CSV table of C-alpha atoms and ligand atoms in Angstrom, one decimal:
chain,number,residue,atom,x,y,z
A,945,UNK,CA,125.8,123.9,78.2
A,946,UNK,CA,127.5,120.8,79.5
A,947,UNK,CA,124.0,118.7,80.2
A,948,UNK,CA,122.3,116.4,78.4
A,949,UNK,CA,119.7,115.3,80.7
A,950,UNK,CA,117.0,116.3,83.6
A,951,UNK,CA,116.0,113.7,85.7
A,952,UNK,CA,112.6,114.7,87.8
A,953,UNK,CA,111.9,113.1,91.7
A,954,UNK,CA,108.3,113.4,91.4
A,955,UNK,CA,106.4,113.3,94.8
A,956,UNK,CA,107.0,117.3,96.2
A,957,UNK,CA,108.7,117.7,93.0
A,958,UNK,CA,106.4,117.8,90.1
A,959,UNK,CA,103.0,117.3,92.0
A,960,UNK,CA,102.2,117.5,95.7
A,961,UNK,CA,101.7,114.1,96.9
A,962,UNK,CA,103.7,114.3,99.3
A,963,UNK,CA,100.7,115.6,101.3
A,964,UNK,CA,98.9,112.9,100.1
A,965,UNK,CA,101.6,110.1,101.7
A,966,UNK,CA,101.4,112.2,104.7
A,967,UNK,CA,97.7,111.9,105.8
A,968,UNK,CA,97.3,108.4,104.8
A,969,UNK,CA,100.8,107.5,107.3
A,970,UNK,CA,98.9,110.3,109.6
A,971,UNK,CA,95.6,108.1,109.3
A,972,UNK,CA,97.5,105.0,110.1
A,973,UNK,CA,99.5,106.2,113.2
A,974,UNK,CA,96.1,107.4,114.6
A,975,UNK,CA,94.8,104.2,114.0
A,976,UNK,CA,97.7,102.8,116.3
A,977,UNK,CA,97.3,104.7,118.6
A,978,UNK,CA,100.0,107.8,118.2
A,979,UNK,CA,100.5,110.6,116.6
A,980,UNK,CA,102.6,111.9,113.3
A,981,UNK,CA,103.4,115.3,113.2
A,982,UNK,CA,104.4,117.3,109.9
A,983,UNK,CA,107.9,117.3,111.1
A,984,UNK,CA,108.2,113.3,111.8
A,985,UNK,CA,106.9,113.2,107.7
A,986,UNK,CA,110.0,115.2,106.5
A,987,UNK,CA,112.1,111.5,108.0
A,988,UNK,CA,110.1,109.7,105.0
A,989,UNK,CA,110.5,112.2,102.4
A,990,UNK,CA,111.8,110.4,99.2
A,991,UNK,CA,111.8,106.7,101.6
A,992,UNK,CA,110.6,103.6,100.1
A,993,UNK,CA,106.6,102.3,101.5
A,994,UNK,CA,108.1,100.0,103.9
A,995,UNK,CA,111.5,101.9,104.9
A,996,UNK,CA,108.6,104.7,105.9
A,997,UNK,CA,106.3,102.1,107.7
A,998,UNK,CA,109.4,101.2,109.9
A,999,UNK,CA,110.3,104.9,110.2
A,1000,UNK,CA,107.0,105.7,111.6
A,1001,UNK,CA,106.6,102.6,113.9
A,1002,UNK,CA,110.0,103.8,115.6
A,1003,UNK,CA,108.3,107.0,116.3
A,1004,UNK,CA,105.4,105.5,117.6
A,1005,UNK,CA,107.7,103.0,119.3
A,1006,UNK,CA,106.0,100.0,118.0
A,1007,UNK,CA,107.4,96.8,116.9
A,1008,UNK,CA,105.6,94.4,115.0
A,1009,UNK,CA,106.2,91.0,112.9
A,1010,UNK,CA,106.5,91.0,109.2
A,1011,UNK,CA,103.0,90.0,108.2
A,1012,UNK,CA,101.4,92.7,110.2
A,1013,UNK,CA,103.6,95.3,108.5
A,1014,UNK,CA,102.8,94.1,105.4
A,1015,UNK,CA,99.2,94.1,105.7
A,1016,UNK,CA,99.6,97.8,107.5
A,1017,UNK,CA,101.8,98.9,104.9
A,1018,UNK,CA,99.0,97.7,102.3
A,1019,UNK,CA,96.2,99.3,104.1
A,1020,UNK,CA,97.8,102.8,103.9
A,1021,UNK,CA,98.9,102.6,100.7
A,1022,UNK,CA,95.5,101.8,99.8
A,1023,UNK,CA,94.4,105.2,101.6
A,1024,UNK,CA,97.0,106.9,99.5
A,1025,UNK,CA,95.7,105.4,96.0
A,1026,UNK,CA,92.0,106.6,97.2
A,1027,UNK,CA,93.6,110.0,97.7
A,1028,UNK,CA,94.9,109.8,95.0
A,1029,UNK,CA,92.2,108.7,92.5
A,1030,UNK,CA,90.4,112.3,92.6
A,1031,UNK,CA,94.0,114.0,91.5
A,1032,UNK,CA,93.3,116.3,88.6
A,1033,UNK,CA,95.5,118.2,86.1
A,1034,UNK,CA,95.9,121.3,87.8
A,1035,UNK,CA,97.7,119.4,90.9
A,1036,UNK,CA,100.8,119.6,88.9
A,1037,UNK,CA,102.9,122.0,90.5
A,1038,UNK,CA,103.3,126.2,88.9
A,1039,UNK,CA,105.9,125.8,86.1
A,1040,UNK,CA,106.9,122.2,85.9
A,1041,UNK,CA,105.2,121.1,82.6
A,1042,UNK,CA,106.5,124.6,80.8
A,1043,UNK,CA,110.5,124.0,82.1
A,1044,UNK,CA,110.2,120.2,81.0
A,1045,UNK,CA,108.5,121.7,77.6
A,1046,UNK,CA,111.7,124.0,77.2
A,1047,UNK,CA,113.9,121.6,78.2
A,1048,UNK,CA,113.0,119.3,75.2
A,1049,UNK,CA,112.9,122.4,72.9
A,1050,UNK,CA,116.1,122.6,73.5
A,1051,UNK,CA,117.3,118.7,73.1
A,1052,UNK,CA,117.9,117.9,77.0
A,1053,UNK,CA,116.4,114.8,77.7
A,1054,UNK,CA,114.1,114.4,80.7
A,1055,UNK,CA,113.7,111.4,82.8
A,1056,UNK,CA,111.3,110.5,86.0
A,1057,UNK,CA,113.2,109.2,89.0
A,1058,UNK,CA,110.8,108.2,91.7
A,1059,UNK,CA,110.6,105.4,94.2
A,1060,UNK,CA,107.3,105.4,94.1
A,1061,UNK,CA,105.0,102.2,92.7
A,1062,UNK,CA,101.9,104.8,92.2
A,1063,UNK,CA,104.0,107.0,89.8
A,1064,UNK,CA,102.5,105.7,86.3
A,1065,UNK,CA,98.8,106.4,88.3
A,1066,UNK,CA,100.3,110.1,89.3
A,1067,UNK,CA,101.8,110.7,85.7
A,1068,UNK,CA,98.1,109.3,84.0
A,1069,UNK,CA,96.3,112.1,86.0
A,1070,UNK,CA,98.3,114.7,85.3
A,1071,UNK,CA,98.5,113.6,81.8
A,1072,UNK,CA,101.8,114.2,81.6
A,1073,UNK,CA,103.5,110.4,80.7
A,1074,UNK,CA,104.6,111.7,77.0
A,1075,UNK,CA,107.4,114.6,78.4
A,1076,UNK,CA,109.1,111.9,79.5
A,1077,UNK,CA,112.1,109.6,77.3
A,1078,UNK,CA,112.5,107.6,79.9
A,1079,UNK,CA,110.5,106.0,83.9
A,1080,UNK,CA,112.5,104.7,86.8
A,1081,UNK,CA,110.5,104.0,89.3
A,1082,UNK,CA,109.5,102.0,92.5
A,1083,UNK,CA,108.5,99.3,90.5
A,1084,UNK,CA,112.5,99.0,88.7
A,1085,UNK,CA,114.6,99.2,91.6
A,1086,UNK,CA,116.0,97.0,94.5
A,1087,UNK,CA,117.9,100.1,96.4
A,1088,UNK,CA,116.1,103.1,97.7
A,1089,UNK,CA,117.6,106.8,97.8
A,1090,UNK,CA,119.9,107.3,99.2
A,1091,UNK,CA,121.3,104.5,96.9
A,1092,UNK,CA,122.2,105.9,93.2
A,1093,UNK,CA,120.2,102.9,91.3
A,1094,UNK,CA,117.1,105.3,90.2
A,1095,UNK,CA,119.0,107.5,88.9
A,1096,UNK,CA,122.1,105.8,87.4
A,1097,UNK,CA,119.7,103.4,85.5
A,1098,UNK,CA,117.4,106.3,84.2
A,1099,UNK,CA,120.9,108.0,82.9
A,1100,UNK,CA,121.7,104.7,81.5
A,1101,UNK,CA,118.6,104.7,79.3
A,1102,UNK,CA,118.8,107.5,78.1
A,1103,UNK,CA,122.3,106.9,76.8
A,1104,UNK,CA,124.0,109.8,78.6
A,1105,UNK,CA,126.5,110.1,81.2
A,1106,UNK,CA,125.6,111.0,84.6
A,1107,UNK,CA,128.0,113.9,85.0
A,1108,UNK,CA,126.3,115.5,82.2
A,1109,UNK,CA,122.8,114.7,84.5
A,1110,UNK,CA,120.8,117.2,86.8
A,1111,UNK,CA,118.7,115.5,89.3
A,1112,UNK,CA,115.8,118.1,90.8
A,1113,UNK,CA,114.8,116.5,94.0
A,1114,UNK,CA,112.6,117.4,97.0
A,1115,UNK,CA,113.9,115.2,99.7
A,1116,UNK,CA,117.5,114.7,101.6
A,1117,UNK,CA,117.6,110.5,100.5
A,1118,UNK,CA,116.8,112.0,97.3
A,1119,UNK,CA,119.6,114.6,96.6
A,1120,UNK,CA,122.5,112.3,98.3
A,1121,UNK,CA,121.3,109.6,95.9
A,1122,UNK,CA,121.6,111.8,92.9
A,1123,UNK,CA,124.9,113.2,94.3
A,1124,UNK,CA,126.5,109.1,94.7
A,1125,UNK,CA,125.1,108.9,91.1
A,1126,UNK,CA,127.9,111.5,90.1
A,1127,UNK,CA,125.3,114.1,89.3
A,1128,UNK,CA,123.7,117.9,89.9
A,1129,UNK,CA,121.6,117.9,92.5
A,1130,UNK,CA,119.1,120.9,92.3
A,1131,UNK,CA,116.8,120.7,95.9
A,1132,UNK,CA,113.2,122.3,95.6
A,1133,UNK,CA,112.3,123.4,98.8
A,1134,UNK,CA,114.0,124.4,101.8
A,1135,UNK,CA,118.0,124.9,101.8
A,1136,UNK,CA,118.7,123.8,105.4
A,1137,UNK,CA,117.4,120.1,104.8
A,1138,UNK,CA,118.8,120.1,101.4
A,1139,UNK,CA,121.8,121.1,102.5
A,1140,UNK,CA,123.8,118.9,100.2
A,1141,UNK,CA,122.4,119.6,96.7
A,1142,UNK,CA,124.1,121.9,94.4
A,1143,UNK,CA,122.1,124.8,94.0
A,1144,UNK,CA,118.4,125.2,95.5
A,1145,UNK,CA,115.3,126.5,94.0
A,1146,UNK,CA,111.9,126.9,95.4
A,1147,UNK,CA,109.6,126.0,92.6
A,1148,UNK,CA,109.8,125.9,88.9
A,1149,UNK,CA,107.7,129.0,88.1
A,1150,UNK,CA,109.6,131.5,86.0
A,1151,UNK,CA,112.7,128.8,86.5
A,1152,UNK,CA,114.9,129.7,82.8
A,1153,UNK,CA,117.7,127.2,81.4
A,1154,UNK,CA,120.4,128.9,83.0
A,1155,UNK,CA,119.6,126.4,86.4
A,1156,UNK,CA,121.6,124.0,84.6
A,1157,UNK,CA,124.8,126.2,83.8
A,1158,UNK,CA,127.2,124.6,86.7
B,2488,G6P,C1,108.4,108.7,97.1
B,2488,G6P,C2,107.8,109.5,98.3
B,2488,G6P,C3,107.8,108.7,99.5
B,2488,G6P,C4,107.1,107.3,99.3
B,2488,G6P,C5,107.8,106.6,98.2
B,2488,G6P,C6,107.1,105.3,97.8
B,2488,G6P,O1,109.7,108.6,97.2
B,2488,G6P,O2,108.6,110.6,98.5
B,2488,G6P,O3,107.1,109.4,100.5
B,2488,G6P,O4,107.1,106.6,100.5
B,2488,G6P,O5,107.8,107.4,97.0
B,2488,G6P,O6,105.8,105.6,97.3
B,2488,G6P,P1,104.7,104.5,97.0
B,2488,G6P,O7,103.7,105.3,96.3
B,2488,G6P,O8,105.2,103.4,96.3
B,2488,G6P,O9,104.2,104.1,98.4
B,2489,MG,MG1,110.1,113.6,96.5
């Protein structure tokens, strides 16, 4: 196999938080007056906090000055951390922990790529921090999918080169990042808005090594 590394988006990826970001930006468009619908939440899929806020405030055609964002952009994500707080193990999404467990078996480093700043949080609950060698996340970069930065610098710590990387990401900013890194891009979910990633698979359960022969 020509891959020495996995490198996991983790909102929609390894856990479903993605739910989670979309009632508390839900909660907050009520709050100003419009509404969000399930389809408006796929735009902020794998989108930084505040590249989201201004995502959502164009759909609710709002335009407000920085401080107000801020403070708005504070208030939901302290929704989201409350959501949050009551996440138990079993959130983790059907097959995840047991491909990254077989993945290490077999000497293939594994690496979490996330923009989000709640990812150690996420990673405590599940109890999951020790399967990975190496986390990028939020909190580490300046560029946001679709930019490469996540990924190139988790590739970078782990010593390997990114053409010998796979990426498994959930959202369209996510798999053109991985694909500017140089690298696979596996998409979970739904092949007409991944439309760009490699190969697609719909969740990890039953998911055997041979995803990563490209
Ligand atoms: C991930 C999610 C986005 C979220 C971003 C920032 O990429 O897919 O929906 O906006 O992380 O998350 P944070 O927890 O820092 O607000
Ligand atoms: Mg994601």
């Amino acid at each position: 196999m020509n891959i020495d590394a996995c490198i996991f988006d983790l909102d929609g990826v390894i856990c479903d938080t993605a739910k989670y970001h979309y009632l508390a930006w839900k909660r907050l468009a009520n709050e100003l007056g419009f509404d969000f619908s399930i389809e408006d939440n796929e735009r902020l899929k794998g989108v930084s906090r505040m590249d989201s806020l201004n995502i959502l405030l164009e759909i609710g055609e709002k335009s407000l000055d920085e401080e107000t964002k801020l403070a708005l952009a504070e208030k939901k994500n302290s929704w989201y951390v409350e959501y949050i707080s009551v996440m138990k193990k079993d959130e983790i999404l059907p097959g995840v922990k047991n491909f990254i467990l077989k993945l290490r078996e077999n000497n293939i480093k594994v690496a979490l790529g996330s923009a989000s700043k709640n990812s150690m949080r996420i990673l405590k609950a599940l109890d999951i921090v020790n399967l990975f060698d190496c986390i990028v996340d939020g909190n580490r970069i300046t560029k946001a999918k679709p930019s490469p930065e996540v990924f190139l610098k988790g590739a970078e710590e782990l010593e390997v080169s990114p053409e010998r990387c796979v990426v498994f990401e959930d959202a369209a900013a996510g798999v053109e990042g991985a694909k500017n890194a140089n690298m696979f891009a596996v998409g979970v979910g739904d092949a007409n808005v991944l439309n760009k990633a490699d190969k697609i698979i719909s969740g990890f359960e039953n998911l055997t090594l041979e995803i990563l022969e490209f």
